[in-house]
């Protein structure tokens, strides 16, 4: 490789991803602005403002909600339930994924149970969760744990299967115990898959938490706040404002997890770009 090509390749590795991210961000902002302008025009001249309030009014209410301590307490209740359920799902999903991926007989024995439980939507379990846990935070955490478990479990399982057999055999040749191989070889190689599963499950955790608060009539949380605002149909603008906050939460959580994933596994991205 010539020095010029080497410099060009190094420059692409150092500046290409950042440039691509900034370009994507600009295009996304343009799309958001255009969509907001169209929604404002439709609300002003197209439909009844009681059903679709102007975007300017909704955004103003959103700004007021973001500095309202009572509303932020509701948001904190939603985030607490979502994060708690996600953490439990991450521990359980990684542990089960490592077990099923390492012991094929365990995977075969549990495959029927896994394939039976996986398609059941968490929303369908709300009546059961209310009977078992009541309408408090325990109910939301249980539903989030169930829903967020599957992406982490299967991503971990795929990661274990993707580990190079030569790496395992080399560790065993040098007398490394089985558990040590799992901790030193399998788990580090599986970590990027686990991180991707956690990022997917984080969005699911927020969706399930808000849905449970809306459908189960939880005592606190963003979903229950939206439900209270929607009763009577007089606060449509506040309902939309709360919905925007829910979307912003999803964006922030996904952005934080994506940034952490890129920082922790930068070596993986560099290897992919070099191949």
PDB file of C-alpha atoms in Angstrom:
ATOM      1  CA  UNK A   1       0.000   0.000   0.000  1.00  0.00           C
ATOM      2  CA  UNK A   2       1.451   3.377  -0.976  1.00  0.00           C
ATOM      3  CA  UNK A   3       1.838   6.168   1.619  1.00  0.00           C
ATOM      4  CA  UNK A   4      -0.834   8.197  -0.169  1.00  0.00           C
ATOM      5  CA  UNK A   5      -3.280   5.317  -0.033  1.00  0.00           C
ATOM      6  CA  UNK A   6      -2.368   4.737   3.598  1.00  0.00           C
ATOM      7  CA  UNK A   7      -3.054   8.373   4.463  1.00  0.00           C
ATOM      8  CA  UNK A   8      -6.295   8.308   2.510  1.00  0.00           C
ATOM      9  CA  UNK A   9      -7.421   5.166   4.277  1.00  0.00           C
ATOM     10  CA  UNK A  10      -6.451   6.573   7.668  1.00  0.00           C
ATOM     11  CA  UNK A  11      -8.325   9.775   6.925  1.00  0.00           C
ATOM     12  CA  UNK A  12     -11.405   7.821   5.938  1.00  0.00           C
ATOM     13  CA  UNK A  13     -11.256   5.866   9.169  1.00  0.00           C
ATOM     14  CA  UNK A  14     -10.830   8.983  11.293  1.00  0.00           C
ATOM     15  CA  UNK A  15     -13.198  11.401   9.599  1.00  0.00           C
ATOM     16  CA  UNK A  16     -15.545   9.355   7.438  1.00  0.00           C
ATOM     17  CA  UNK A  17     -17.924   8.129  10.173  1.00  0.00           C
ATOM     18  CA  UNK A  18     -18.175  11.603  11.709  1.00  0.00           C
ATOM     19  CA  UNK A  19     -18.933  13.181   8.339  1.00  0.00           C
ATOM     20  CA  UNK A  20     -21.519  10.515   7.600  1.00  0.00           C
ATOM     21  CA  UNK A  21     -23.157  11.037  11.005  1.00  0.00           C
ATOM     22  CA  UNK A  22     -23.332  14.805  10.534  1.00  0.00           C
ATOM     23  CA  UNK A  23     -24.805  14.391   7.060  1.00  0.00           C
ATOM     24  CA  UNK A  24     -27.434  11.990   8.369  1.00  0.00           C
ATOM     25  CA  UNK A  25     -28.254  14.410  11.185  1.00  0.00           C
ATOM     26  CA  UNK A  26     -28.686  17.311   8.782  1.00  0.00           C
ATOM     27  CA  UNK A  27     -30.970  15.314   6.514  1.00  0.00           C
ATOM     28  CA  UNK A  28     -32.969  14.157   9.494  1.00  0.00           C
ATOM     29  CA  UNK A  29     -33.400  17.716  10.774  1.00  0.00           C
ATOM     30  CA  UNK A  30     -34.554  18.877   7.346  1.00  0.00           C
ATOM     31  CA  UNK A  31     -37.137  16.100   7.275  1.00  0.00           C
ATOM     32  CA  UNK A  32     -38.369  17.004  10.777  1.00  0.00           C
ATOM     33  CA  UNK A  33     -38.708  20.703   9.887  1.00  0.00           C
ATOM     34  CA  UNK A  34     -40.619  19.920   6.695  1.00  0.00           C
ATOM     35  CA  UNK A  35     -42.959  17.531   8.533  1.00  0.00           C
ATOM     36  CA  UNK A  36     -43.617  20.099  11.271  1.00  0.00           C
ATOM     37  CA  UNK A  37     -44.386  22.821   8.736  1.00  0.00           C
ATOM     38  CA  UNK A  38     -46.820  20.565   6.889  1.00  0.00           C
ATOM     39  CA  UNK A  39     -48.528  19.572  10.139  1.00  0.00           C
ATOM     40  CA  UNK A  40     -48.812  23.238  11.141  1.00  0.00           C
ATOM     41  CA  UNK A  41     -50.385  24.115   7.791  1.00  0.00           C
ATOM     42  CA  UNK A  42     -52.862  21.232   7.987  1.00  0.00           C
ATOM     43  CA  UNK A  43     -53.834  22.154  11.550  1.00  0.00           C
ATOM     44  CA  UNK A  44     -54.300  25.834  10.678  1.00  0.00           C
ATOM     45  CA  UNK A  45     -56.282  25.431   7.468  1.00  0.00           C
ATOM     46  CA  UNK A  46     -57.211  21.791   7.011  1.00  0.00           C
ATOM     47  CA  UNK A  47     -58.899  20.222  10.041  1.00  0.00           C
ATOM     48  CA  UNK A  48     -60.577  21.106  13.318  1.00  0.00           C
ATOM     49  CA  UNK A  49     -57.926  22.335  15.763  1.00  0.00           C
ATOM     50  CA  UNK A  50     -59.598  20.455  18.603  1.00  0.00           C
ATOM     51  CA  UNK A  51     -58.679  17.161  16.917  1.00  0.00           C
ATOM     52  CA  UNK A  52     -55.287  18.265  15.556  1.00  0.00           C
ATOM     53  CA  UNK A  53     -53.957  21.338  17.380  1.00  0.00           C
ATOM     54  CA  UNK A  54     -51.300  23.482  15.694  1.00  0.00           C
ATOM     55  CA  UNK A  55     -47.749  22.210  16.022  1.00  0.00           C
ATOM     56  CA  UNK A  56     -46.620  25.557  17.435  1.00  0.00           C
ATOM     57  CA  UNK A  57     -49.063  25.179  20.335  1.00  0.00           C
ATOM     58  CA  UNK A  58     -48.034  21.568  20.962  1.00  0.00           C
ATOM     59  CA  UNK A  59     -44.328  22.439  20.941  1.00  0.00           C
ATOM     60  CA  UNK A  60     -44.911  25.338  23.334  1.00  0.00           C
ATOM     61  CA  UNK A  61     -46.717  22.987  25.718  1.00  0.00           C
ATOM     62  CA  UNK A  62     -43.908  20.453  25.325  1.00  0.00           C
ATOM     63  CA  UNK A  63     -41.377  23.068  26.409  1.00  0.00           C
ATOM     64  CA  UNK A  64     -43.466  23.914  29.472  1.00  0.00           C
ATOM     65  CA  UNK A  65     -43.805  20.244  30.393  1.00  0.00           C
ATOM     66  CA  UNK A  66     -40.044  19.723  30.263  1.00  0.00           C
ATOM     67  CA  UNK A  67     -39.610  22.195  33.127  1.00  0.00           C
ATOM     68  CA  UNK A  68     -42.674  21.113  35.109  1.00  0.00           C
ATOM     69  CA  UNK A  69     -41.545  19.213  38.263  1.00  0.00           C
ATOM     70  CA  UNK A  70     -44.851  17.321  38.578  1.00  0.00           C
ATOM     71  CA  UNK A  71     -44.669  16.113  34.982  1.00  0.00           C
ATOM     72  CA  UNK A  72     -40.982  15.190  35.308  1.00  0.00           C
ATOM     73  CA  UNK A  73     -41.913  13.042  38.312  1.00  0.00           C
ATOM     74  CA  UNK A  74     -44.268  11.082  36.044  1.00  0.00           C
ATOM     75  CA  UNK A  75     -41.504  10.708  33.447  1.00  0.00           C
ATOM     76  CA  UNK A  76     -39.087   9.523  36.150  1.00  0.00           C
ATOM     77  CA  UNK A  77     -41.564   6.808  37.187  1.00  0.00           C
ATOM     78  CA  UNK A  78     -41.724   5.567  33.597  1.00  0.00           C
ATOM     79  CA  UNK A  79     -37.949   5.611  33.183  1.00  0.00           C
ATOM     80  CA  UNK A  80     -37.403   3.830  36.500  1.00  0.00           C
ATOM     81  CA  UNK A  81     -39.709   0.969  35.536  1.00  0.00           C
ATOM     82  CA  UNK A  82     -38.240   0.724  32.032  1.00  0.00           C
ATOM     83  CA  UNK A  83     -34.603   0.749  33.191  1.00  0.00           C
ATOM     84  CA  UNK A  84     -35.252  -1.735  35.999  1.00  0.00           C
ATOM     85  CA  UNK A  85     -36.990  -4.179  33.681  1.00  0.00           C
ATOM     86  CA  UNK A  86     -34.295  -3.726  31.047  1.00  0.00           C
ATOM     87  CA  UNK A  87     -31.528  -4.427  33.573  1.00  0.00           C
ATOM     88  CA  UNK A  88     -33.218  -7.619  34.754  1.00  0.00           C
ATOM     89  CA  UNK A  89     -33.803  -8.690  31.146  1.00  0.00           C
ATOM     90  CA  UNK A  90     -30.144  -8.011  30.291  1.00  0.00           C
ATOM     91  CA  UNK A  91     -28.847 -10.177  33.133  1.00  0.00           C
ATOM     92  CA  UNK A  92     -31.302 -12.977  32.397  1.00  0.00           C
ATOM     93  CA  UNK A  93     -30.914 -12.748  28.617  1.00  0.00           C
ATOM     94  CA  UNK A  94     -27.117 -12.848  28.666  1.00  0.00           C
ATOM     95  CA  UNK A  95     -27.055 -15.716  31.143  1.00  0.00           C
ATOM     96  CA  UNK A  96     -29.589 -17.783  29.213  1.00  0.00           C
ATOM     97  CA  UNK A  97     -27.960 -16.951  25.882  1.00  0.00           C
ATOM     98  CA  UNK A  98     -24.560 -18.120  27.086  1.00  0.00           C
ATOM     99  CA  UNK A  99     -26.105 -21.296  28.513  1.00  0.00           C
ATOM    100  CA  UNK A 100     -28.122 -22.169  25.412  1.00  0.00           C
ATOM    101  CA  UNK A 101     -25.283 -21.284  23.058  1.00  0.00           C
ATOM    102  CA  UNK A 102     -22.700 -23.300  24.963  1.00  0.00           C
ATOM    103  CA  UNK A 103     -24.759 -26.422  25.649  1.00  0.00           C
ATOM    104  CA  UNK A 104     -26.624 -27.596  22.584  1.00  0.00           C
ATOM    105  CA  UNK A 105     -28.596 -30.217  24.505  1.00  0.00           C
ATOM    106  CA  UNK A 106     -30.007 -27.481  26.770  1.00  0.00           C
ATOM    107  CA  UNK A 107     -30.980 -25.451  23.702  1.00  0.00           C
ATOM    108  CA  UNK A 108     -32.742 -28.422  22.125  1.00  0.00           C
ATOM    109  CA  UNK A 109     -34.542 -29.257  25.376  1.00  0.00           C
ATOM    110  CA  UNK A 110     -35.824 -25.701  25.841  1.00  0.00           C
ATOM    111  CA  UNK A 111     -36.562 -24.838  22.210  1.00  0.00           C
ATOM    112  CA  UNK A 112     -40.264 -25.712  22.411  1.00  0.00           C
ATOM    113  CA  UNK A 113     -40.802 -23.566  25.509  1.00  0.00           C
ATOM    114  CA  UNK A 114     -38.862 -20.644  24.030  1.00  0.00           C
ATOM    115  CA  UNK A 115     -40.691 -20.747  20.714  1.00  0.00           C
ATOM    116  CA  UNK A 116     -44.029 -20.943  22.545  1.00  0.00           C
ATOM    117  CA  UNK A 117     -43.369 -17.950  24.811  1.00  0.00           C
ATOM    118  CA  UNK A 118     -41.589 -15.678  22.352  1.00  0.00           C
ATOM    119  CA  UNK A 119     -44.595 -14.820  20.092  1.00  0.00           C
ATOM    120  CA  UNK A 120     -46.862 -13.905  23.033  1.00  0.00           C
ATOM    121  CA  UNK A 121     -47.169 -10.090  23.060  1.00  0.00           C
ATOM    122  CA  UNK A 122     -46.480  -8.489  26.405  1.00  0.00           C
ATOM    123  CA  UNK A 123     -49.679  -6.426  26.142  1.00  0.00           C
ATOM    124  CA  UNK A 124     -51.682  -9.665  26.197  1.00  0.00           C
ATOM    125  CA  UNK A 125     -50.147 -10.450  29.593  1.00  0.00           C
ATOM    126  CA  UNK A 126     -51.343  -7.227  31.231  1.00  0.00           C
ATOM    127  CA  UNK A 127     -54.411  -8.862  32.889  1.00  0.00           C
ATOM    128  CA  UNK A 128     -52.215 -11.636  34.288  1.00  0.00           C
ATOM    129  CA  UNK A 129     -49.614  -9.126  35.479  1.00  0.00           C
ATOM    130  CA  UNK A 130     -52.301  -7.049  37.219  1.00  0.00           C
ATOM    131  CA  UNK A 131     -53.610 -10.152  39.007  1.00  0.00           C
ATOM    132  CA  UNK A 132     -50.139 -11.168  40.167  1.00  0.00           C
ATOM    133  CA  UNK A 133     -48.433  -7.830  40.832  1.00  0.00           C
ATOM    134  CA  UNK A 134     -51.264  -5.293  41.062  1.00  0.00           C
ATOM    135  CA  UNK A 135     -51.188  -1.977  39.212  1.00  0.00           C
ATOM    136  CA  UNK A 136     -47.959  -0.642  40.692  1.00  0.00           C
ATOM    137  CA  UNK A 137     -44.431  -0.479  39.354  1.00  0.00           C
ATOM    138  CA  UNK A 138     -43.892  -4.227  39.853  1.00  0.00           C
ATOM    139  CA  UNK A 139     -46.444  -4.928  37.135  1.00  0.00           C
ATOM    140  CA  UNK A 140     -44.644  -2.623  34.679  1.00  0.00           C
ATOM    141  CA  UNK A 141     -41.228  -4.073  35.521  1.00  0.00           C
ATOM    142  CA  UNK A 142     -42.475  -7.633  34.988  1.00  0.00           C
ATOM    143  CA  UNK A 143     -43.943  -6.806  31.571  1.00  0.00           C
ATOM    144  CA  UNK A 144     -40.825  -4.921  30.502  1.00  0.00           C
ATOM    145  CA  UNK A 145     -38.592  -7.788  31.610  1.00  0.00           C
ATOM    146  CA  UNK A 146     -40.602 -10.275  29.577  1.00  0.00           C
ATOM    147  CA  UNK A 147     -40.708  -8.116  26.440  1.00  0.00           C
ATOM    148  CA  UNK A 148     -37.074  -6.963  26.581  1.00  0.00           C
ATOM    149  CA  UNK A 149     -35.689 -10.428  27.273  1.00  0.00           C
ATOM    150  CA  UNK A 150     -36.016 -11.868  23.769  1.00  0.00           C
ATOM    151  CA  UNK A 151     -33.790  -9.540  21.698  1.00  0.00           C
ATOM    152  CA  UNK A 152     -31.016  -9.802  24.285  1.00  0.00           C
ATOM    153  CA  UNK A 153     -31.371 -13.567  24.560  1.00  0.00           C
ATOM    154  CA  UNK A 154     -31.267 -14.241  20.830  1.00  0.00           C
ATOM    155  CA  UNK A 155     -28.517 -11.702  20.129  1.00  0.00           C
ATOM    156  CA  UNK A 156     -26.411 -13.350  22.825  1.00  0.00           C
ATOM    157  CA  UNK A 157     -27.164 -16.767  21.370  1.00  0.00           C
ATOM    158  CA  UNK A 158     -26.140 -15.654  17.877  1.00  0.00           C
ATOM    159  CA  UNK A 159     -22.997 -14.070  19.311  1.00  0.00           C
ATOM    160  CA  UNK A 160     -21.978 -17.298  21.032  1.00  0.00           C
ATOM    161  CA  UNK A 161     -22.483 -19.222  17.805  1.00  0.00           C
ATOM    162  CA  UNK A 162     -20.348 -16.662  15.928  1.00  0.00           C
ATOM    163  CA  UNK A 163     -17.298 -17.192  18.139  1.00  0.00           C
ATOM    164  CA  UNK A 164     -14.411 -18.699  16.188  1.00  0.00           C
ATOM    165  CA  UNK A 165     -14.106 -22.405  17.072  1.00  0.00           C
ATOM    166  CA  UNK A 166     -10.321 -22.061  16.741  1.00  0.00           C
ATOM    167  CA  UNK A 167     -10.268 -19.540  19.582  1.00  0.00           C
ATOM    168  CA  UNK A 168     -12.112 -21.921  21.875  1.00  0.00           C
ATOM    169  CA  UNK A 169      -9.967 -24.882  20.948  1.00  0.00           C
ATOM    170  CA  UNK A 170      -6.773 -22.897  21.424  1.00  0.00           C
ATOM    171  CA  UNK A 171      -7.844 -21.919  24.937  1.00  0.00           C
ATOM    172  CA  UNK A 172      -8.683 -25.510  25.782  1.00  0.00           C
ATOM    173  CA  UNK A 173      -5.354 -26.746  24.416  1.00  0.00           C
ATOM    174  CA  UNK A 174      -3.605 -24.430  26.860  1.00  0.00           C
ATOM    175  CA  UNK A 175      -5.604 -25.945  29.711  1.00  0.00           C
ATOM    176  CA  UNK A 176      -8.017 -23.076  30.287  1.00  0.00           C
ATOM    177  CA  UNK A 177     -11.077 -24.321  32.238  1.00  0.00           C
ATOM    178  CA  UNK A 178     -14.475 -24.270  30.534  1.00  0.00           C
ATOM    179  CA  UNK A 179     -15.829 -21.421  32.665  1.00  0.00           C
ATOM    180  CA  UNK A 180     -12.689 -19.397  32.039  1.00  0.00           C
ATOM    181  CA  UNK A 181     -13.080 -19.943  28.282  1.00  0.00           C
ATOM    182  CA  UNK A 182     -16.610 -18.653  28.600  1.00  0.00           C
ATOM    183  CA  UNK A 183     -15.473 -15.543  30.485  1.00  0.00           C
ATOM    184  CA  UNK A 184     -12.269 -14.773  28.550  1.00  0.00           C
ATOM    185  CA  UNK A 185     -13.090 -15.865  25.006  1.00  0.00           C
ATOM    186  CA  UNK A 186     -16.829 -16.270  24.446  1.00  0.00           C
ATOM    187  CA  UNK A 187     -18.183 -13.330  26.440  1.00  0.00           C
ATOM    188  CA  UNK A 188     -15.825 -10.653  25.001  1.00  0.00           C
ATOM    189  CA  UNK A 189     -16.579 -11.833  21.452  1.00  0.00           C
ATOM    190  CA  UNK A 190     -20.307 -11.831  22.183  1.00  0.00           C
ATOM    191  CA  UNK A 191     -20.335  -8.382  23.816  1.00  0.00           C
ATOM    192  CA  UNK A 192     -21.120  -6.397  20.595  1.00  0.00           C
ATOM    193  CA  UNK A 193     -24.101  -8.667  19.930  1.00  0.00           C
ATOM    194  CA  UNK A 194     -25.293  -8.169  23.509  1.00  0.00           C
ATOM    195  CA  UNK A 195     -24.965  -4.383  23.190  1.00  0.00           C
ATOM    196  CA  UNK A 196     -27.064  -4.398  20.022  1.00  0.00           C
ATOM    197  CA  UNK A 197     -29.698  -6.503  21.756  1.00  0.00           C
ATOM    198  CA  UNK A 198     -29.801  -4.135  24.736  1.00  0.00           C
ATOM    199  CA  UNK A 199     -30.241  -1.139  22.404  1.00  0.00           C
ATOM    200  CA  UNK A 200     -33.180  -2.842  20.662  1.00  0.00           C
ATOM    201  CA  UNK A 201     -34.693  -3.867  23.981  1.00  0.00           C
ATOM    202  CA  UNK A 202     -34.382  -0.329  25.381  1.00  0.00           C
ATOM    203  CA  UNK A 203     -36.898   0.935  22.824  1.00  0.00           C
ATOM    204  CA  UNK A 204     -39.159  -2.024  23.562  1.00  0.00           C
ATOM    205  CA  UNK A 205     -38.905  -1.293  27.296  1.00  0.00           C
ATOM    206  CA  UNK A 206     -40.143   2.275  26.846  1.00  0.00           C
ATOM    207  CA  UNK A 207     -42.978   1.195  24.547  1.00  0.00           C
ATOM    208  CA  UNK A 208     -44.169  -1.518  26.919  1.00  0.00           C
ATOM    209  CA  UNK A 209     -43.928   0.734  29.986  1.00  0.00           C
ATOM    210  CA  UNK A 210     -46.009   3.521  28.470  1.00  0.00           C
ATOM    211  CA  UNK A 211     -48.470   0.997  27.004  1.00  0.00           C
ATOM    212  CA  UNK A 212     -48.900  -0.712  30.376  1.00  0.00           C
ATOM    213  CA  UNK A 213     -49.509   2.646  32.061  1.00  0.00           C
ATOM    214  CA  UNK A 214     -52.113   3.536  29.441  1.00  0.00           C
ATOM    215  CA  UNK A 215     -53.952   0.211  29.333  1.00  0.00           C
ATOM    216  CA  UNK A 216     -53.647  -0.878  32.955  1.00  0.00           C
ATOM    217  CA  UNK A 217     -54.395   2.516  34.482  1.00  0.00           C
ATOM    218  CA  UNK A 218     -51.198   2.696  36.508  1.00  0.00           C
ATOM    219  CA  UNK A 219     -51.077   5.152  39.374  1.00  0.00           C
ATOM    220  CA  UNK A 220     -48.096   7.067  37.963  1.00  0.00           C
ATOM    221  CA  UNK A 221     -46.049   7.357  34.829  1.00  0.00           C
ATOM    222  CA  UNK A 222     -46.061   9.105  31.475  1.00  0.00           C
ATOM    223  CA  UNK A 223     -48.720   6.790  30.048  1.00  0.00           C
ATOM    224  CA  UNK A 224     -51.085   7.367  32.963  1.00  0.00           C
ATOM    225  CA  UNK A 225     -50.509  11.131  32.641  1.00  0.00           C
ATOM    226  CA  UNK A 226     -51.457  10.997  28.946  1.00  0.00           C
ATOM    227  CA  UNK A 227     -54.524   8.943  29.867  1.00  0.00           C
ATOM    228  CA  UNK A 228     -55.619  11.545  32.415  1.00  0.00           C
ATOM    229  CA  UNK A 229     -55.107  14.371  29.928  1.00  0.00           C
ATOM    230  CA  UNK A 230     -57.135  12.560  27.261  1.00  0.00           C
ATOM    231  CA  UNK A 231     -60.192  12.078  29.484  1.00  0.00           C
ATOM    232  CA  UNK A 232     -62.924  14.424  28.362  1.00  0.00           C
ATOM    233  CA  UNK A 233     -61.165  15.336  25.121  1.00  0.00           C
ATOM    234  CA  UNK A 234     -60.434  18.911  26.207  1.00  0.00           C
ATOM    235  CA  UNK A 235     -56.651  18.708  26.439  1.00  0.00           C
ATOM    236  CA  UNK A 236     -55.711  17.368  23.022  1.00  0.00           C
ATOM    237  CA  UNK A 237     -52.692  19.650  22.771  1.00  0.00           C
ATOM    238  CA  UNK A 238     -51.345  18.315  26.085  1.00  0.00           C
ATOM    239  CA  UNK A 239     -51.862  14.730  24.924  1.00  0.00           C
ATOM    240  CA  UNK A 240     -49.776  15.440  21.825  1.00  0.00           C
ATOM    241  CA  UNK A 241     -47.162  17.191  23.959  1.00  0.00           C
ATOM    242  CA  UNK A 242     -46.856  14.149  26.234  1.00  0.00           C
ATOM    243  CA  UNK A 243     -46.569  11.913  23.185  1.00  0.00           C
ATOM    244  CA  UNK A 244     -43.733  14.072  21.849  1.00  0.00           C
ATOM    245  CA  UNK A 245     -41.945  13.733  25.187  1.00  0.00           C
ATOM    246  CA  UNK A 246     -42.266   9.949  24.920  1.00  0.00           C
ATOM    247  CA  UNK A 247     -40.702  10.100  21.456  1.00  0.00           C
ATOM    248  CA  UNK A 248     -37.901  12.328  22.716  1.00  0.00           C
ATOM    249  CA  UNK A 249     -37.172   9.862  25.486  1.00  0.00           C
ATOM    250  CA  UNK A 250     -36.794   7.111  22.920  1.00  0.00           C
ATOM    251  CA  UNK A 251     -34.429   9.248  20.829  1.00  0.00           C
ATOM    252  CA  UNK A 252     -32.276  10.188  23.812  1.00  0.00           C
ATOM    253  CA  UNK A 253     -32.028   6.625  25.134  1.00  0.00           C
ATOM    254  CA  UNK A 254     -31.200   5.215  21.709  1.00  0.00           C
ATOM    255  CA  UNK A 255     -28.614   7.944  21.095  1.00  0.00           C
ATOM    256  CA  UNK A 256     -26.896   7.342  24.434  1.00  0.00           C
ATOM    257  CA  UNK A 257     -26.769   3.587  23.932  1.00  0.00           C
ATOM    258  CA  UNK A 258     -25.543   3.942  20.353  1.00  0.00           C
ATOM    259  CA  UNK A 259     -22.792   6.360  21.433  1.00  0.00           C
ATOM    260  CA  UNK A 260     -21.727   4.021  24.222  1.00  0.00           C
ATOM    261  CA  UNK A 261     -21.748   1.072  21.838  1.00  0.00           C
ATOM    262  CA  UNK A 262     -19.558   2.890  19.317  1.00  0.00           C
ATOM    263  CA  UNK A 263     -17.152   3.967  22.031  1.00  0.00           C
ATOM    264  CA  UNK A 264     -16.831   0.565  23.662  1.00  0.00           C
ATOM    265  CA  UNK A 265     -16.590  -1.411  20.425  1.00  0.00           C
ATOM    266  CA  UNK A 266     -14.695   0.989  18.210  1.00  0.00           C
ATOM    267  CA  UNK A 267     -12.254  -1.803  17.449  1.00  0.00           C
ATOM    268  CA  UNK A 268     -15.059  -3.783  15.799  1.00  0.00           C
ATOM    269  CA  UNK A 269     -15.992  -0.895  13.508  1.00  0.00           C
ATOM    270  CA  UNK A 270     -12.347  -0.356  12.533  1.00  0.00           C
ATOM    271  CA  UNK A 271     -11.952  -4.054  11.726  1.00  0.00           C
ATOM    272  CA  UNK A 272     -15.072  -3.988   9.540  1.00  0.00           C
ATOM    273  CA  UNK A 273     -13.836  -0.944   7.638  1.00  0.00           C
ATOM    274  CA  UNK A 274     -10.407  -2.506   7.056  1.00  0.00           C
ATOM    275  CA  UNK A 275     -11.865  -5.652   5.519  1.00  0.00           C
TER     276      UNK A 275
END
